[in-house]
PDB file of C-alpha atoms in Angstrom:
ATOM      1  CA  MET I 923      70.443  67.097 105.497  1.00  0.00           C
ATOM      2  CA  TYR I 924      69.474  70.942 106.852  1.00  0.00           C
ATOM      3  CA  THR I 925      73.273  71.685 107.878  1.00  0.00           C
ATOM      4  CA  SER I 926      74.601  70.210 104.658  1.00  0.00           C
ATOM      5  CA  ILE I 927      72.040  72.701 102.778  1.00  0.00           C
ATOM      6  CA  ILE I 928      73.116  75.297 105.255  1.00  0.00           C
ATOM      7  CA  THR I 929      76.841  75.242 105.056  1.00  0.00           C
ATOM      8  CA  SER I 930      76.588  75.140 101.365  1.00  0.00           C
ATOM      9  CA  LEU I 931      74.605  78.602 101.261  1.00  0.00           C
ATOM     10  CA  ILE I 932      77.188  79.246 103.784  1.00  0.00           C
ATOM     11  CA  ILE I 933      80.041  78.606 101.203  1.00  0.00           C
ATOM     12  CA  ILE I 934      78.194  80.324  97.994  1.00  0.00           C
ATOM     13  CA  PHE I 935      77.508  83.352  99.675  1.00  0.00           C
ATOM     14  CA  GLY I 936      80.912  83.333 101.294  1.00  0.00           C
ATOM     15  CA  CYS I 937      82.493  83.235  98.274  1.00  0.00           C
ATOM     16  CA  ALA I 938      80.019  85.635  96.200  1.00  0.00           C
ATOM     17  CA  TYR I 939      81.383  87.957  98.990  1.00  0.00           C
ATOM     18  CA  ILE I 940      84.858  87.418  98.309  1.00  0.00           C
ATOM     19  CA  GLY I 941      84.113  88.129  94.422  1.00  0.00           C
ATOM     20  CA  ILE I 942      82.039  91.429  95.399  1.00  0.00           C
ATOM     21  CA  THR I 943      84.852  93.093  97.528  1.00  0.00           C
ATOM     22  CA  TYR I 944      87.440  92.140  95.110  1.00  0.00           C
ATOM     23  CA  ALA I 945      85.300  93.992  92.180  1.00  0.00           C
ATOM     24  CA  SER I 946      85.349  96.818  94.526  1.00  0.00           C
ATOM     25  CA  LYS I 947      89.018  97.696  94.259  1.00  0.00           C
ATOM     26  CA  TYR I 948      88.667  98.529  90.697  1.00  0.00           C
ATOM     27  CA  GLU I 949      85.632 101.268  90.858  1.00  0.00           C
ATOM     28  CA  ILE I 950      87.721 102.072  94.344  1.00  0.00           C
ATOM     29  CA  ALA I 951      90.275 103.223  91.889  1.00  0.00           C
ATOM     30  CA  VAL I 952      88.243 104.926  89.358  1.00  0.00           C
ATOM     31  CA  ASN I 953      86.850 106.722  92.585  1.00  0.00           C
ATOM     32  CA  GLN I 954      90.732 107.783  93.662  1.00  0.00           C
ATOM     33  CA  ILE I 955      91.720 108.947  90.264  1.00  0.00           C
ATOM     34  CA  SER I 956      88.011 111.227  89.789  1.00  0.00           C
ATOM     35  CA  SER I 957      88.820 112.399  93.594  1.00  0.00           C
ATOM     36  CA  PHE I 958      92.731 113.551  92.592  1.00  0.00           C
ATOM     37  CA  ILE I 959      91.200 115.318  89.550  1.00  0.00           C
ATOM     38  CA  ASN I 960      89.223 117.831  91.842  1.00  0.00           C
ATOM     39  CA  ALA I 961      92.025 118.086  93.978  1.00  0.00           C
ATOM     40  CA  PHE I 962      93.804 119.557  91.653  1.00  0.00           C
ATOM     41  CA  LYS I 963      91.039 121.286  89.945  1.00  0.00           C
ATOM     42  CA  MET I 964      90.744 122.979  93.945  1.00  0.00           C
ATOM     43  CA  LEU I 965      94.269 123.550  93.911  1.00  0.00           C
ATOM     44  CA  GLU I 966      94.463 124.971  90.683  1.00  0.00           C
ATOM     45  CA  PHE I 967      91.870 127.738  91.817  1.00  0.00           C
ATOM     46  CA  ASP I 968      93.094 128.509  95.384  1.00  0.00           C
ATOM     47  CA  ILE I 969      96.669 129.315  93.210  1.00  0.00           C
ATOM     48  CA  SER I 970      95.393 130.856  90.837  1.00  0.00           C
ATOM     49  CA  PHE I 971      92.001 133.111  92.396  1.00  0.00           C
ATOM     50  CA  LEU I 972      92.635 132.662  96.009  1.00  0.00           C
ATOM     51  CA  ARG I 973      96.496 133.063  96.366  1.00  0.00           C
ATOM     52  CA  LEU I 974      96.132 130.607  99.408  1.00  0.00           C
ATOM     53  CA  PRO I 975      99.269 129.526 100.823  1.00  0.00           C
ATOM     54  CA  LEU I 976      99.877 125.870 100.014  1.00  0.00           C
ATOM     55  CA  CYS I 977      98.889 124.550 104.248  1.00  0.00           C
ATOM     56  CA  GLU I 978      95.815 126.096 103.816  1.00  0.00           C
ATOM     57  CA  THR I 979      94.850 124.897 100.167  1.00  0.00           C
ATOM     58  CA  PHE I 980      95.505 121.046 100.936  1.00  0.00           C
ATOM     59  CA  GLU I 981      93.742 121.312 104.235  1.00  0.00           C
ATOM     60  CA  ARG I 982      90.809 122.748 101.941  1.00  0.00           C
ATOM     61  CA  ILE I 983      91.640 119.995  99.645  1.00  0.00           C
ATOM     62  CA  SER I 984      91.144 117.428 102.585  1.00  0.00           C
ATOM     63  CA  LYS I 985      87.902 118.602 104.217  1.00  0.00           C
ATOM     64  CA  SER I 986      86.313 117.893 100.370  1.00  0.00           C
ATOM     65  CA  GLN I 987      87.602 114.436  99.778  1.00  0.00           C
ATOM     66  CA  LYS I 988      87.059 111.307 101.446  1.00  0.00           C
ATOM     67  CA  GLY I 989      88.830 108.043 102.218  1.00  0.00           C
ATOM     68  CA  THR I 990      92.577 108.133 100.675  1.00  0.00           C
ATOM     69  CA  VAL I 991      92.475 111.302  99.084  1.00  0.00           C
ATOM     70  CA  LYS I 992      91.788 113.137 102.509  1.00  0.00           C
ATOM     71  CA  LYS I 993      94.351 111.276 104.003  1.00  0.00           C
ATOM     72  CA  VAL I 994      97.822 112.164 101.215  1.00  0.00           C
ATOM     73  CA  PHE I 995      95.977 115.778 101.624  1.00  0.00           C
ATOM     74  CA  GLU I 996      95.731 115.918 105.327  1.00  0.00           C
ATOM     75  CA  TYR I 997      98.996 114.957 105.358  1.00  0.00           C
ATOM     76  CA  MET I 998     100.576 117.683 103.440  1.00  0.00           C
ATOM     77  CA  SER I 999      98.971 120.013 105.228  1.00  0.00           C
ATOM     78  CA  LYS I1000      99.674 118.854 108.579  1.00  0.00           C
ATOM     79  CA  GLU I1001     103.596 118.488 107.442  1.00  0.00           C
ATOM     80  CA  LEU I1002     103.211 122.150 105.940  1.00  0.00           C
ATOM     81  CA  SER I1003     101.443 123.591 109.218  1.00  0.00           C
ATOM     82  CA  ASP I1004     104.302 122.121 111.143  1.00  0.00           C
ATOM     83  CA  LYS I1005     107.011 123.577 109.312  1.00  0.00           C
ATOM     84  CA  ARG I1006     108.404 120.193 108.608  1.00  0.00           C
ATOM     85  CA  THR I1007     109.219 120.713 105.127  1.00  0.00           C
ATOM     86  CA  ASP I1008     109.079 123.350 102.542  1.00  0.00           C
ATOM     87  CA  ASN I1009     109.731 121.874  99.698  1.00  0.00           C
ATOM     88  CA  ALA I1010     105.663 120.893  98.755  1.00  0.00           C
ATOM     89  CA  GLY I1011     106.495 118.369  95.431  1.00  0.00           C
ATOM     90  CA  ASP I1012     108.943 115.948  97.843  1.00  0.00           C
ATOM     91  CA  LEU I1013     105.695 115.985 100.542  1.00  0.00           C
ATOM     92  CA  PHE I1014     104.170 115.401  98.400  1.00  0.00           C
ATOM     93  CA  LYS I1015     105.834 112.430  96.825  1.00  0.00           C
ATOM     94  CA  ALA I1016     105.809 110.963 100.763  1.00  0.00           C
ATOM     95  CA  SER I1017     102.462 111.796 101.038  1.00  0.00           C
ATOM     96  CA  LEU I1018     101.773 109.521  98.298  1.00  0.00           C
ATOM     97  CA  ASN I1019     104.419 106.409  99.087  1.00  0.00           C
ATOM     98  CA  ARG I1020     102.872 107.018 103.078  1.00  0.00           C
ATOM     99  CA  TYR I1021      99.560 105.558 101.894  1.00  0.00           C
ATOM    100  CA  SER I1022     100.362 103.502  98.825  1.00  0.00           C
ATOM    101  CA  LYS I1023      99.327 100.234  99.893  1.00  0.00           C
ATOM    102  CA  GLU I1024      95.342 101.814 100.112  1.00  0.00           C
ATOM    103  CA  LEU I1025      95.896 103.517  96.906  1.00  0.00           C
ATOM    104  CA  LEU I1026      94.423 101.672  94.736  1.00  0.00           C
ATOM    105  CA  PHE I1027      94.859 102.609  90.965  1.00  0.00           C
ATOM    106  CA  GLY I1028      98.097 101.184  88.637  1.00  0.00           C
ATOM    107  CA  GLU I1029     101.654 102.281  88.469  1.00  0.00           C
ATOM    108  CA  GLU I1030     100.857 104.959  85.198  1.00  0.00           C
ATOM    109  CA  VAL I1031      98.184 107.139  87.412  1.00  0.00           C
ATOM    110  CA  LYS I1032     101.109 106.950  90.287  1.00  0.00           C
ATOM    111  CA  ASN I1033     103.575 108.021  87.951  1.00  0.00           C
ATOM    112  CA  THR I1034     101.736 110.664  86.604  1.00  0.00           C
ATOM    113  CA  LEU I1035     101.179 111.863  90.138  1.00  0.00           C
ATOM    114  CA  TYR I1036     105.160 111.773  90.638  1.00  0.00           C
ATOM    115  CA  ASP I1037     105.777 113.205  87.468  1.00  0.00           C
ATOM    116  CA  PHE I1038     103.158 116.401  88.939  1.00  0.00           C
ATOM    117  CA  SER I1039     105.199 116.467  92.288  1.00  0.00           C
ATOM    118  CA  GLU I1040     108.130 116.709  90.336  1.00  0.00           C
ATOM    119  CA  ASN I1041     107.481 120.290  89.441  1.00  0.00           C
ATOM    120  CA  MET I1042     105.272 121.045  91.793  1.00  0.00           C
ATOM    121  CA  GLY I1043     106.000 124.230  94.152  1.00  0.00           C
ATOM    122  CA  CYS I1044     109.485 125.443  92.802  1.00  0.00           C
ATOM    123  CA  MET I1045     107.895 127.099  89.502  1.00  0.00           C
ATOM    124  CA  ASP I1046     105.934 130.526  89.085  1.00  0.00           C
ATOM    125  CA  VAL I1047     101.813 130.424  89.094  1.00  0.00           C
ATOM    126  CA  GLU I1048     101.165 130.269  85.415  1.00  0.00           C
ATOM    127  CA  ASN I1049     103.679 127.194  84.903  1.00  0.00           C
ATOM    128  CA  GLU I1050     102.443 125.655  88.187  1.00  0.00           C
ATOM    129  CA  ILE I1051      99.021 125.933  86.768  1.00  0.00           C
ATOM    130  CA  VAL I1052     100.082 124.640  83.430  1.00  0.00           C
ATOM    131  CA  ASN I1053     101.722 121.689  85.630  1.00  0.00           C
ATOM    132  CA  ILE I1054      98.348 120.854  87.296  1.00  0.00           C
ATOM    133  CA  LYS I1055      95.929 121.434  84.057  1.00  0.00           C
ATOM    134  CA  ALA I1056      98.609 118.396  82.227  1.00  0.00           C
ATOM    135  CA  ALA I1057      98.153 116.267  85.176  1.00  0.00           C
ATOM    136  CA  CYS I1058      94.472 116.683  85.099  1.00  0.00           C
ATOM    137  CA  VAL I1059      94.578 115.547  81.820  1.00  0.00           C
ATOM    138  CA  LYS I1060      96.860 112.745  81.854  1.00  0.00           C
ATOM    139  CA  LEU I1061      94.321 111.451  84.960  1.00  0.00           C
ATOM    140  CA  LYS I1062      91.327 111.839  82.649  1.00  0.00           C
ATOM    141  CA  PHE I1063      92.860 109.391  80.343  1.00  0.00           C
ATOM    142  CA  PHE I1064      94.026 107.206  82.948  1.00  0.00           C
ATOM    143  CA  GLU I1065      90.122 107.927  84.711  1.00  0.00           C
ATOM    144  CA  GLU I1066      88.508 106.739  81.244  1.00  0.00           C
ATOM    145  CA  GLU I1067      90.929 103.262  80.837  1.00  0.00           C
ATOM    146  CA  ALA I1068      90.177 102.359  84.775  1.00  0.00           C
ATOM    147  CA  ARG I1069      86.480 103.332  84.140  1.00  0.00           C
ATOM    148  CA  GLU I1070      86.603 100.577  81.708  1.00  0.00           C
ATOM    149  CA  SER I1071      88.669  98.425  83.310  1.00  0.00           C
ATOM    150  CA  ALA I1072      85.967  98.137  86.219  1.00  0.00           C
ATOM    151  CA  LYS I1073      82.923  97.965  83.664  1.00  0.00           C
ATOM    152  CA  LYS I1074      83.835  94.086  82.354  1.00  0.00           C
ATOM    153  CA  ASN I1075      86.237  92.874  85.860  1.00  0.00           C
ATOM    154  CA  VAL I1076      83.594  93.711  88.319  1.00  0.00           C
ATOM    155  CA  LYS I1077      80.558  91.646  86.638  1.00  0.00           C
ATOM    156  CA  MET I1078      83.630  89.033  86.222  1.00  0.00           C
ATOM    157  CA  CYS I1079      84.780  89.169  89.646  1.00  0.00           C
ATOM    158  CA  ARG I1080      81.031  89.074  91.050  1.00  0.00           C
ATOM    159  CA  GLY I1081      80.463  86.170  88.903  1.00  0.00           C
ATOM    160  CA  LEU I1082      83.688  84.174  89.558  1.00  0.00           C
ATOM    161  CA  GLY I1083      82.969  84.617  92.963  1.00  0.00           C
ATOM    162  CA  LEU I1084      79.510  82.992  92.743  1.00  0.00           C
ATOM    163  CA  LEU I1085      81.089  80.389  90.261  1.00  0.00           C
ATOM    164  CA  ALA I1086      83.362  79.792  92.564  1.00  0.00           C
ATOM    165  CA  GLY I1087      81.542  78.933  95.765  1.00  0.00           C
ATOM    166  CA  ILE I1088      78.950  76.597  93.505  1.00  0.00           C
ATOM    167  CA  PHE I1089      82.209  74.833  92.301  1.00  0.00           C
ATOM    168  CA  ILE I1090      83.062  74.156  95.826  1.00  0.00           C
ATOM    169  CA  VAL I1091      79.885  72.688  97.017  1.00  0.00           C
ATOM    170  CA  ILE I1092      79.697  70.702  94.144  1.00  0.00           C
ATOM    171  CA  VAL I1093      82.774  68.921  94.550  1.00  0.00           C
ATOM    172  CA  LEU I1094      82.303  68.755  98.298  1.00  0.00           C
ATOM    173  CA  CYS I1095      78.971  67.151  97.957  1.00  0.00           C
TER     174      CYS I1095
END
C-alpha cells in the first residue's frame, strides 16, 4: 500500500517537474532577449563614447552578461583577439550559429540579430549607432511579445505537467 502511494507521488512530482522545466524555457527566452538588449546598449556606449576596439568591447560585454549571451560575446572576443577574422558581422553570425541550440527565442529574434550583423562593423560610427538602436527597438518589441507568451504558457505548462502526472496515476491505478 505504501509503495503504491510513494510510486504515485513520484510520478506526480516527476511530471510536475517536467512541466516546470519546460515552462522555464519561456522565461529563459525572455531573459536572453533582455540580455541582448543590454549588450547592445553597452556596445553603443563603447562605440560612441569610449571608442574602444571591438575586441575589448566584446570582452567587457561578456563579463557583464551570463548564460548563452555571455558565451556569444566571449567567443567573438576570443576570435577577434586571436585575429582569426576582421569582419565583425560574419563573426557575430558565426557566434549565433555556434550557440543556436542554446538560444531559446523565436526565429523573428534570430532574424533581427542576423539583420543587425549584416551591417555590423562595415559603417561609420553614426551608422553603427543607428544600426544598434534599430536592433534594440526591434528586440524590445519581441521582448514584450515573449513576456506575454511566457505569462500565458508558463502557468499552462506547469499545470499540464501536474495534471499529466495525476492522469497517469489514475490510469495506472
